[in-house]
PDB file of C-alpha atoms and ligand atoms in Angstrom:
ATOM      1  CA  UNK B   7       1.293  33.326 -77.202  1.00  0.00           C
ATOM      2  CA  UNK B   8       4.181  31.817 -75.830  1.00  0.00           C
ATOM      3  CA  UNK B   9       3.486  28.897 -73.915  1.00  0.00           C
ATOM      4  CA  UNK B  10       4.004  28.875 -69.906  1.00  0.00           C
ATOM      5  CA  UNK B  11       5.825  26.256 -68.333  1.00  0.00           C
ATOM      6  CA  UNK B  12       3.474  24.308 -65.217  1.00  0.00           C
ATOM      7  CA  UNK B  13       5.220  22.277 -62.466  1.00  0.00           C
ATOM      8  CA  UNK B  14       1.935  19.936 -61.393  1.00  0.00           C
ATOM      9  CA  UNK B  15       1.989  18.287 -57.917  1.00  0.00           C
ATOM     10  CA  UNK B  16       0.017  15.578 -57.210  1.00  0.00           C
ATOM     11  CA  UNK B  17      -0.474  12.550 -55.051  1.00  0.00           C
ATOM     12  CA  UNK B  18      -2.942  10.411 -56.482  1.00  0.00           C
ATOM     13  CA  UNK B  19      -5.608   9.517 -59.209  1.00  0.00           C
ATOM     14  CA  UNK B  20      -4.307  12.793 -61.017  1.00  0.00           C
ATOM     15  CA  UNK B  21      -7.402  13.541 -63.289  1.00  0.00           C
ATOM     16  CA  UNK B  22      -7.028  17.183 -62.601  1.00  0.00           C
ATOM     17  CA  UNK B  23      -3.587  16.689 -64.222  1.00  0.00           C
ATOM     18  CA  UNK B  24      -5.321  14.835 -67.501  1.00  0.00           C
ATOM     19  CA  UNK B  25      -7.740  17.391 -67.964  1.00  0.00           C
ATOM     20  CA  UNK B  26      -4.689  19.614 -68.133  1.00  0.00           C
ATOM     21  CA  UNK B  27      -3.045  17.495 -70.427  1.00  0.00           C
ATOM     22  CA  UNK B  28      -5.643  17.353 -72.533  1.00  0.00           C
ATOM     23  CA  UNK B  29      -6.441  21.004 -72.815  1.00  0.00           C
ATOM     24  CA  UNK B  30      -2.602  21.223 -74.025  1.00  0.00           C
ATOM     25  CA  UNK B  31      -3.269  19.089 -76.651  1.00  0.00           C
ATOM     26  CA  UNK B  32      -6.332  21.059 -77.677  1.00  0.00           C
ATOM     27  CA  UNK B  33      -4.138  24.579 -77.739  1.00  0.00           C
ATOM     28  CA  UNK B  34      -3.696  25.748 -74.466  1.00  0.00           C
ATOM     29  CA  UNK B  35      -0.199  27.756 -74.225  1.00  0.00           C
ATOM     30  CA  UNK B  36       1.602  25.622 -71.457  1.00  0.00           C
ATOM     31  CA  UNK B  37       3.861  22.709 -71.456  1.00  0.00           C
ATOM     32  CA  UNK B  38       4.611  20.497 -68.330  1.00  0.00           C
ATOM     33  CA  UNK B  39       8.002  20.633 -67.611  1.00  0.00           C
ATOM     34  CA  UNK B  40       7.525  18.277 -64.357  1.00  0.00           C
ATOM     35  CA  UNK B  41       4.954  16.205 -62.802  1.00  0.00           C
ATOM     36  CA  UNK B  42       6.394  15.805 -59.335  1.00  0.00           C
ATOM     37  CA  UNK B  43       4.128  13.299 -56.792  1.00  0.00           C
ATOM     38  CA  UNK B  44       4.389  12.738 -53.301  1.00  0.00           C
ATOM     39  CA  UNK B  45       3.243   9.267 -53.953  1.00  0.00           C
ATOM     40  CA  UNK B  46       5.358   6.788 -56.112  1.00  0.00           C
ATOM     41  CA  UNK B  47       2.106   4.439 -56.776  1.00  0.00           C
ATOM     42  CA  UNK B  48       0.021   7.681 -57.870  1.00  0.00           C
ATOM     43  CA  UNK B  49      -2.151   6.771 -60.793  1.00  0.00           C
ATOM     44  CA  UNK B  50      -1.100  10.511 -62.330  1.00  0.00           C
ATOM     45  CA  UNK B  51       2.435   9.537 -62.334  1.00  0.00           C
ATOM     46  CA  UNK B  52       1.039   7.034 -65.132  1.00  0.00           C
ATOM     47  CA  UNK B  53      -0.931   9.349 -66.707  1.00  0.00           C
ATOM     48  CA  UNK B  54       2.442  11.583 -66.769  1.00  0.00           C
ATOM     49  CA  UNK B  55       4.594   9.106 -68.413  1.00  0.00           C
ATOM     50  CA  UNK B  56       2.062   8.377 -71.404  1.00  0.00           C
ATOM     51  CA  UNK B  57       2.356  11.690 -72.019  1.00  0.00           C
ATOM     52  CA  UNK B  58       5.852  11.856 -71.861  1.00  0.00           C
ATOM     53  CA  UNK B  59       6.274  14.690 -69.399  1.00  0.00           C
ATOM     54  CA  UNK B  60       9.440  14.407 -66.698  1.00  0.00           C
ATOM     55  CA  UNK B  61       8.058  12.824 -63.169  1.00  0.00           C
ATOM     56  CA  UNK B  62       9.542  12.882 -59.721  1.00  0.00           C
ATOM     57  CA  UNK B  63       8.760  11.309 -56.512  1.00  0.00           C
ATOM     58  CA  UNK B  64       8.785  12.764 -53.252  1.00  0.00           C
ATOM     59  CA  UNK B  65      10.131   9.693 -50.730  1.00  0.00           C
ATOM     60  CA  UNK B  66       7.650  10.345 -47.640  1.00  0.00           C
ATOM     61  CA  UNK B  67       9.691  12.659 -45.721  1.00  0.00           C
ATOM     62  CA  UNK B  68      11.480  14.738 -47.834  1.00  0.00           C
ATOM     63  CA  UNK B  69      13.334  17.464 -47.742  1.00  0.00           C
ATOM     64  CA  UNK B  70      12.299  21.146 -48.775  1.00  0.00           C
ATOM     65  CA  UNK B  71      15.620  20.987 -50.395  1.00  0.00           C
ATOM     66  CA  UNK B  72      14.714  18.073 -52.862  1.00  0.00           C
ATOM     67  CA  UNK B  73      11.674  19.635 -53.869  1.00  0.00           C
ATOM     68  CA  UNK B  74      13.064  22.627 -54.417  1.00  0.00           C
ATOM     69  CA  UNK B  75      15.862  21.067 -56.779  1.00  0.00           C
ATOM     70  CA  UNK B  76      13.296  19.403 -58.508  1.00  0.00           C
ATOM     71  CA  UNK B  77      10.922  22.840 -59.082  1.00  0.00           C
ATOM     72  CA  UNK B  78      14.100  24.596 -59.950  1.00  0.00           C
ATOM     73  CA  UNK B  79      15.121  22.071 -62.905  1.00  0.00           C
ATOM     74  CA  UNK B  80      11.518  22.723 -63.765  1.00  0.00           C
ATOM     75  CA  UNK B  81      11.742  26.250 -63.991  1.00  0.00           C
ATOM     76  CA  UNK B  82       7.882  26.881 -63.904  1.00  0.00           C
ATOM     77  CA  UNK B  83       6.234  29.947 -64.436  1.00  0.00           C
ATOM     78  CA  UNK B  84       2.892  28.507 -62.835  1.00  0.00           C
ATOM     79  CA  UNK B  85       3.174  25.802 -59.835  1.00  0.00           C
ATOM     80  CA  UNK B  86      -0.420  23.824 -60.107  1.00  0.00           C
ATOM     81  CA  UNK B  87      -1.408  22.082 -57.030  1.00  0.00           C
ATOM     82  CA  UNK B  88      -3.923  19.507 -58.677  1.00  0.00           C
ATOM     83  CA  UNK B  89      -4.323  16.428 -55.465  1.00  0.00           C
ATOM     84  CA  UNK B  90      -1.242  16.908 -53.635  1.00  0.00           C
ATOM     85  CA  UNK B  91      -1.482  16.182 -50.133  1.00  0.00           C
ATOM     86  CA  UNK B  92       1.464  17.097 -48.268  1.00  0.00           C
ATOM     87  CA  UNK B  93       1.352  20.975 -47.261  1.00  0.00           C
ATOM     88  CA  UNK B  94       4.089  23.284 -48.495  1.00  0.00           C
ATOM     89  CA  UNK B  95       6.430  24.723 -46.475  1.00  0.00           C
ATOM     90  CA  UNK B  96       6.822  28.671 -46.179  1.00  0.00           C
ATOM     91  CA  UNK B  97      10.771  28.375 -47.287  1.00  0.00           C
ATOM     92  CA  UNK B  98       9.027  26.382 -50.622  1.00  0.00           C
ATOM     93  CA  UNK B  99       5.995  29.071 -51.183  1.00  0.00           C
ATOM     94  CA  UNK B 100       8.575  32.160 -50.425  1.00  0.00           C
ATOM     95  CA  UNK B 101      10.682  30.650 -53.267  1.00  0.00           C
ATOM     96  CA  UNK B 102       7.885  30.766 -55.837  1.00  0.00           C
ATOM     97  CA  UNK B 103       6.151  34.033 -54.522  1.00  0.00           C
ATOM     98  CA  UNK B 104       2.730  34.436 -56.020  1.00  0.00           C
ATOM     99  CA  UNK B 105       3.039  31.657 -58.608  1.00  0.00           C
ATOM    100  CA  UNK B 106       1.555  28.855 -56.974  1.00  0.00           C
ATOM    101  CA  UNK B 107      -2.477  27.668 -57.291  1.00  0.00           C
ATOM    102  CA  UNK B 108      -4.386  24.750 -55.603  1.00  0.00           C
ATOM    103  CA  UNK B 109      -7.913  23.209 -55.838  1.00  0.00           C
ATOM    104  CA  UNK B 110      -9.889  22.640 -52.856  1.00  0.00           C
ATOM    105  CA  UNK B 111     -13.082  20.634 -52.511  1.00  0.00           C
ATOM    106  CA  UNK B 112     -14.737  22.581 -50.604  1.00  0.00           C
ATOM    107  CA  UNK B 113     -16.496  26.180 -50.690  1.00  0.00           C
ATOM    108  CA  UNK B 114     -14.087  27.510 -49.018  1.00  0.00           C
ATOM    109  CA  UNK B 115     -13.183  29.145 -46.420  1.00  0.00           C
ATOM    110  CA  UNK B 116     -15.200  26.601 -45.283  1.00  0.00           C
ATOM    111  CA  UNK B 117     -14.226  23.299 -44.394  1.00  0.00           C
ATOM    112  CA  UNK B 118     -10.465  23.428 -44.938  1.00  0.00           C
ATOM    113  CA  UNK B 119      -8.618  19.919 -44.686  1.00  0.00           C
ATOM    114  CA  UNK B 120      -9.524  16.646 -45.464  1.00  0.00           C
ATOM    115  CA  UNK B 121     -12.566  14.637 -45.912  1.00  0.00           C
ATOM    116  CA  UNK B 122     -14.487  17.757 -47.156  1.00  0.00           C
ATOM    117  CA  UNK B 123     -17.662  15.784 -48.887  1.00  0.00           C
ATOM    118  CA  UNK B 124     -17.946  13.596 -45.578  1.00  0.00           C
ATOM    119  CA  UNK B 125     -18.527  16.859 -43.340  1.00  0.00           C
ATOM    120  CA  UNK B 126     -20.595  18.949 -45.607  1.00  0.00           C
ATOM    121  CA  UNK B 127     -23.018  15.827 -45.937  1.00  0.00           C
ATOM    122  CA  UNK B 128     -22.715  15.452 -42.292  1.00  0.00           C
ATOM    123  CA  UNK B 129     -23.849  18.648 -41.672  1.00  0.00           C
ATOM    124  CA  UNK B 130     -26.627  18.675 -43.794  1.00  0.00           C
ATOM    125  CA  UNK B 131     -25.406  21.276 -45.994  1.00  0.00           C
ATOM    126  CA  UNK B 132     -27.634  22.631 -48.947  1.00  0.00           C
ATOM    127  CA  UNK B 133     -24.779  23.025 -51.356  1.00  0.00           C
ATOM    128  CA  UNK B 134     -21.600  21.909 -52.036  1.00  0.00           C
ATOM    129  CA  UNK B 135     -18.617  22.954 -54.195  1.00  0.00           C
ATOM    130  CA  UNK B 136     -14.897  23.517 -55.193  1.00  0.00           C
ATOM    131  CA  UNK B 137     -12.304  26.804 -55.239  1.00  0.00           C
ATOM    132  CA  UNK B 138      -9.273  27.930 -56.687  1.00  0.00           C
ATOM    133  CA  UNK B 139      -6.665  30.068 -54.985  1.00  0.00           C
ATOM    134  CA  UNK B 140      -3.566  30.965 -54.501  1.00  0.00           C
ATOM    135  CA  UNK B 141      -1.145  29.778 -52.309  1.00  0.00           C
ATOM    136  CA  UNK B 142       0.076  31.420 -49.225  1.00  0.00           C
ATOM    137  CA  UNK B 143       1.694  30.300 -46.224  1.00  0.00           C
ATOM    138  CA  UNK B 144      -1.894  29.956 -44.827  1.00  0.00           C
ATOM    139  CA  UNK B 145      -3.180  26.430 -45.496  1.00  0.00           C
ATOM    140  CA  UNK B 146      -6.236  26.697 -47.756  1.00  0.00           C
ATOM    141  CA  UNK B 147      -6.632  30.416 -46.975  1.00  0.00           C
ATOM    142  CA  UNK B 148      -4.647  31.867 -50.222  1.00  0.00           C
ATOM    143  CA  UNK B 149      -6.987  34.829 -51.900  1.00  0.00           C
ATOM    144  CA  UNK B 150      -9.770  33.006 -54.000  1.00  0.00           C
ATOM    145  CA  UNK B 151      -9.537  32.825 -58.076  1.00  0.00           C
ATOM    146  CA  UNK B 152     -12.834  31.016 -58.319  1.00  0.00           C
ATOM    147  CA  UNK B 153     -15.629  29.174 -56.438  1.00  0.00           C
ATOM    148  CA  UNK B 154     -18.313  26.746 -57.797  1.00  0.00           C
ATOM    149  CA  UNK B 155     -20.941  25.812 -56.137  1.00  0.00           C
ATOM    150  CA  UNK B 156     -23.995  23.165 -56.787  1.00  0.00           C
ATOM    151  CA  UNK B 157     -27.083  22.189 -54.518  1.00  0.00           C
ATOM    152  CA  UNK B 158     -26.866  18.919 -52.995  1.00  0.00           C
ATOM    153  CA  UNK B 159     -29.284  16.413 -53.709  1.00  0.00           C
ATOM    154  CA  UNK B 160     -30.938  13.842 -51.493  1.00  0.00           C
ATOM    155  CA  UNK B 161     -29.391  11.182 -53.554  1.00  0.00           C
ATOM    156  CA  UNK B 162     -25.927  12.508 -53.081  1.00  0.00           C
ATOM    157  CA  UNK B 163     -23.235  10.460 -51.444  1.00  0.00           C
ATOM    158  CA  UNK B 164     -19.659  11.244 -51.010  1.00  0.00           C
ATOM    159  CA  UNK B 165     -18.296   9.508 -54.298  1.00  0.00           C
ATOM    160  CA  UNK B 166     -21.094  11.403 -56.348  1.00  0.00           C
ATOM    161  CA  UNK B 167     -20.053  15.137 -54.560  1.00  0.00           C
ATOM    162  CA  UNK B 168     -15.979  13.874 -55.498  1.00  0.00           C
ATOM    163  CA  UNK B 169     -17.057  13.476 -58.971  1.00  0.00           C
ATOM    164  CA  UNK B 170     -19.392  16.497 -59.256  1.00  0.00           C
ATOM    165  CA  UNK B 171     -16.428  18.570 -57.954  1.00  0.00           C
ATOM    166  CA  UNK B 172     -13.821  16.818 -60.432  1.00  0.00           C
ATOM    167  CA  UNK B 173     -16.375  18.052 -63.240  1.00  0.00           C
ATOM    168  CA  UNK B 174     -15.953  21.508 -62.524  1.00  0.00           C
ATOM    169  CA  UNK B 175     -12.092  21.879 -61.469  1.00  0.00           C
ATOM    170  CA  UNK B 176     -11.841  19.445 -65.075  1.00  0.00           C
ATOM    171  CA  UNK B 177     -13.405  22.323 -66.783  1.00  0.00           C
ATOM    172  CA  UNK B 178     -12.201  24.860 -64.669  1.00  0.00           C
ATOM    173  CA  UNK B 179      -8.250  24.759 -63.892  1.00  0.00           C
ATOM    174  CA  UNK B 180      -7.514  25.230 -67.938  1.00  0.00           C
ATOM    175  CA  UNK B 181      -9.406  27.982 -68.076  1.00  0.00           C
ATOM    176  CA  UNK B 182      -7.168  29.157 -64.894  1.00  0.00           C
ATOM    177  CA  UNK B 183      -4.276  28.252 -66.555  1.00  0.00           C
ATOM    178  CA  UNK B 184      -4.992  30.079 -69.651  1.00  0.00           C
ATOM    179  CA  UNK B 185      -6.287  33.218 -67.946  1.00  0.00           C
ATOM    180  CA  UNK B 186      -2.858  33.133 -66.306  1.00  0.00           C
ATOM    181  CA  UNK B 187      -0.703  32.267 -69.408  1.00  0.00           C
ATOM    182  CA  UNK B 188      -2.332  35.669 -71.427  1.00  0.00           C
ATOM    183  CA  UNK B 189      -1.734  37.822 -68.166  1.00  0.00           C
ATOM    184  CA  UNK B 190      -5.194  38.370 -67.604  1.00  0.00           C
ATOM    185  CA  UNK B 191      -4.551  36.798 -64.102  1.00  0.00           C
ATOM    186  CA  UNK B 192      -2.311  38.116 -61.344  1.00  0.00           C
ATOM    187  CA  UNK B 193      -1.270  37.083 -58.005  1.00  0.00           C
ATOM    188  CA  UNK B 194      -4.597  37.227 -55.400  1.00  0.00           C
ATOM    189  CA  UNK B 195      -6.860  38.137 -58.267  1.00  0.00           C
ATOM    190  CA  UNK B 196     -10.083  36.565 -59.041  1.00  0.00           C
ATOM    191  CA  UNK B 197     -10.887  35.049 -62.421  1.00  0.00           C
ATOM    192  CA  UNK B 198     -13.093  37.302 -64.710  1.00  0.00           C
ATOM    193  CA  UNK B 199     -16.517  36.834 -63.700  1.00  0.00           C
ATOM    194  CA  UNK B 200     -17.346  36.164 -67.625  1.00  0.00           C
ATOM    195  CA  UNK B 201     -15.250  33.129 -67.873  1.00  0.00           C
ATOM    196  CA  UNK B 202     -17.734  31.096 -68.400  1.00  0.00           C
TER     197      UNK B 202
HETATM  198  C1  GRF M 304      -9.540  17.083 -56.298  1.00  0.00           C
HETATM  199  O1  GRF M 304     -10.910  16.967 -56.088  1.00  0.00           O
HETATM  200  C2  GRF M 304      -8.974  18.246 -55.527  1.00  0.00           C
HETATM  201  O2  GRF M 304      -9.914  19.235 -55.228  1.00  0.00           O
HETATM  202  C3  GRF M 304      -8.538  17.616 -54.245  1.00  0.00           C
HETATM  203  O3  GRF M 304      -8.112  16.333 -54.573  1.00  0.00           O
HETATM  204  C4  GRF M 304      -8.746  15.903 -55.767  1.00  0.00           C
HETATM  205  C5  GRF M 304      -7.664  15.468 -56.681  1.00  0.00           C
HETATM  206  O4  GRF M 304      -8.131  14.654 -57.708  1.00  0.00           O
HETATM  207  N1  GRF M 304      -7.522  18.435 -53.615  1.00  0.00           N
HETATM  208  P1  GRF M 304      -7.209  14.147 -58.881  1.00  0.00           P
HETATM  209  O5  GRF M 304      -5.974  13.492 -58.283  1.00  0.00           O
HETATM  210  O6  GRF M 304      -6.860  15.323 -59.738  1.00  0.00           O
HETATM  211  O7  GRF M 304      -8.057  13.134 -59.611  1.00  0.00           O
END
């Protein structure tokens, strides 16, 4: 299979980004051709270098135009939102029709935005989770690829329900990735229900 190329965004501690790294190494078809951040202390910028894959930075108000020349030296066949937390524009999204995915902590379509694991324990909520979807102009309202959900427990705080999500997008955005790469994942399709 030929590999596809991924343009990841991030902002911060950019473990999503490692677990995709490291399912590269163990034979998923992709190859980073950028790492572009919208925060020049990110710990994934880091995590980028050691692996030798080209990083950018975003300066804090940027242009569309910059990160367009950026995805366009990239030529990616798969934009990977993995932690970036500046919204894309429409006139960036238009440009990459239907090739764009983000993670969301959240079972969405509730609680879009920030500080997702302080308002579900807020409310009391039973269960928690993370989804996949694609990106549309619509902040956080894309068509879903895949949602994971776990029950809440009363020892749960918010770092525990961050690192319970991380667990699943770590397992779950290669097997996104790879689903995509072997075209058995289109634009506002789910993921198979037997990925397991
Ligand atoms: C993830 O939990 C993702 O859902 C959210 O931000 C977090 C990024 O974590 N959008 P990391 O930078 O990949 O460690």
């Amino acid at each position: 299979m030929t590999p596809i190329k991924l343009a990841i965004l991030i902002s911060g501690e950019g473990s999503n980004l490692q677990a995709i790294i490291d399912a590269i190494a163990n034979g998923l078809p992709a190859t980073i051709t950028a790492v572009i951040s919208s925060h020049d202390k990110a710990y994934g910028l880091t995590r980028a270098e050691k692996a030798k894959i080209p990083t950018y930075v975003l300066p804090k108000h940027y242009d569309d135009s910059l990160l367009l020349s950026y995805l366009h030296q990239a030529q990616p066949d798969l934009i990977v939102l993995a932690g970036f937390m500046k919204i894309l524009t429409p006139a960036v999204i238009h440009a990459f029709n239907d090739c764009i995915i983000n993670v969301h902590p959240s079972l969405l379509p509730q609680y879009k935005g920030l500080d997702t694991h302080k308002r579900v324990l807020a409310a009391g909520d039973p269960e928690h989770g993370t989804t996949f979807h694609w990106v549309t102009a619509e902040l956080d309202a894309g068509p879903i690829i895949f949602q994971r959900r776990f029950a809440i427990t009363e020892d749960d705080d918010e770092n525990s329900l961050k690192q319970k999500v991380k667990d699943i997008e770590h397992t779950y955005y290669p097997k996104i990735i790879e689903a995509f790469a072997s075209k058995n994942l289109f634009f506002g399709e789910k993921l198979e229900k037997n990925v397991k």
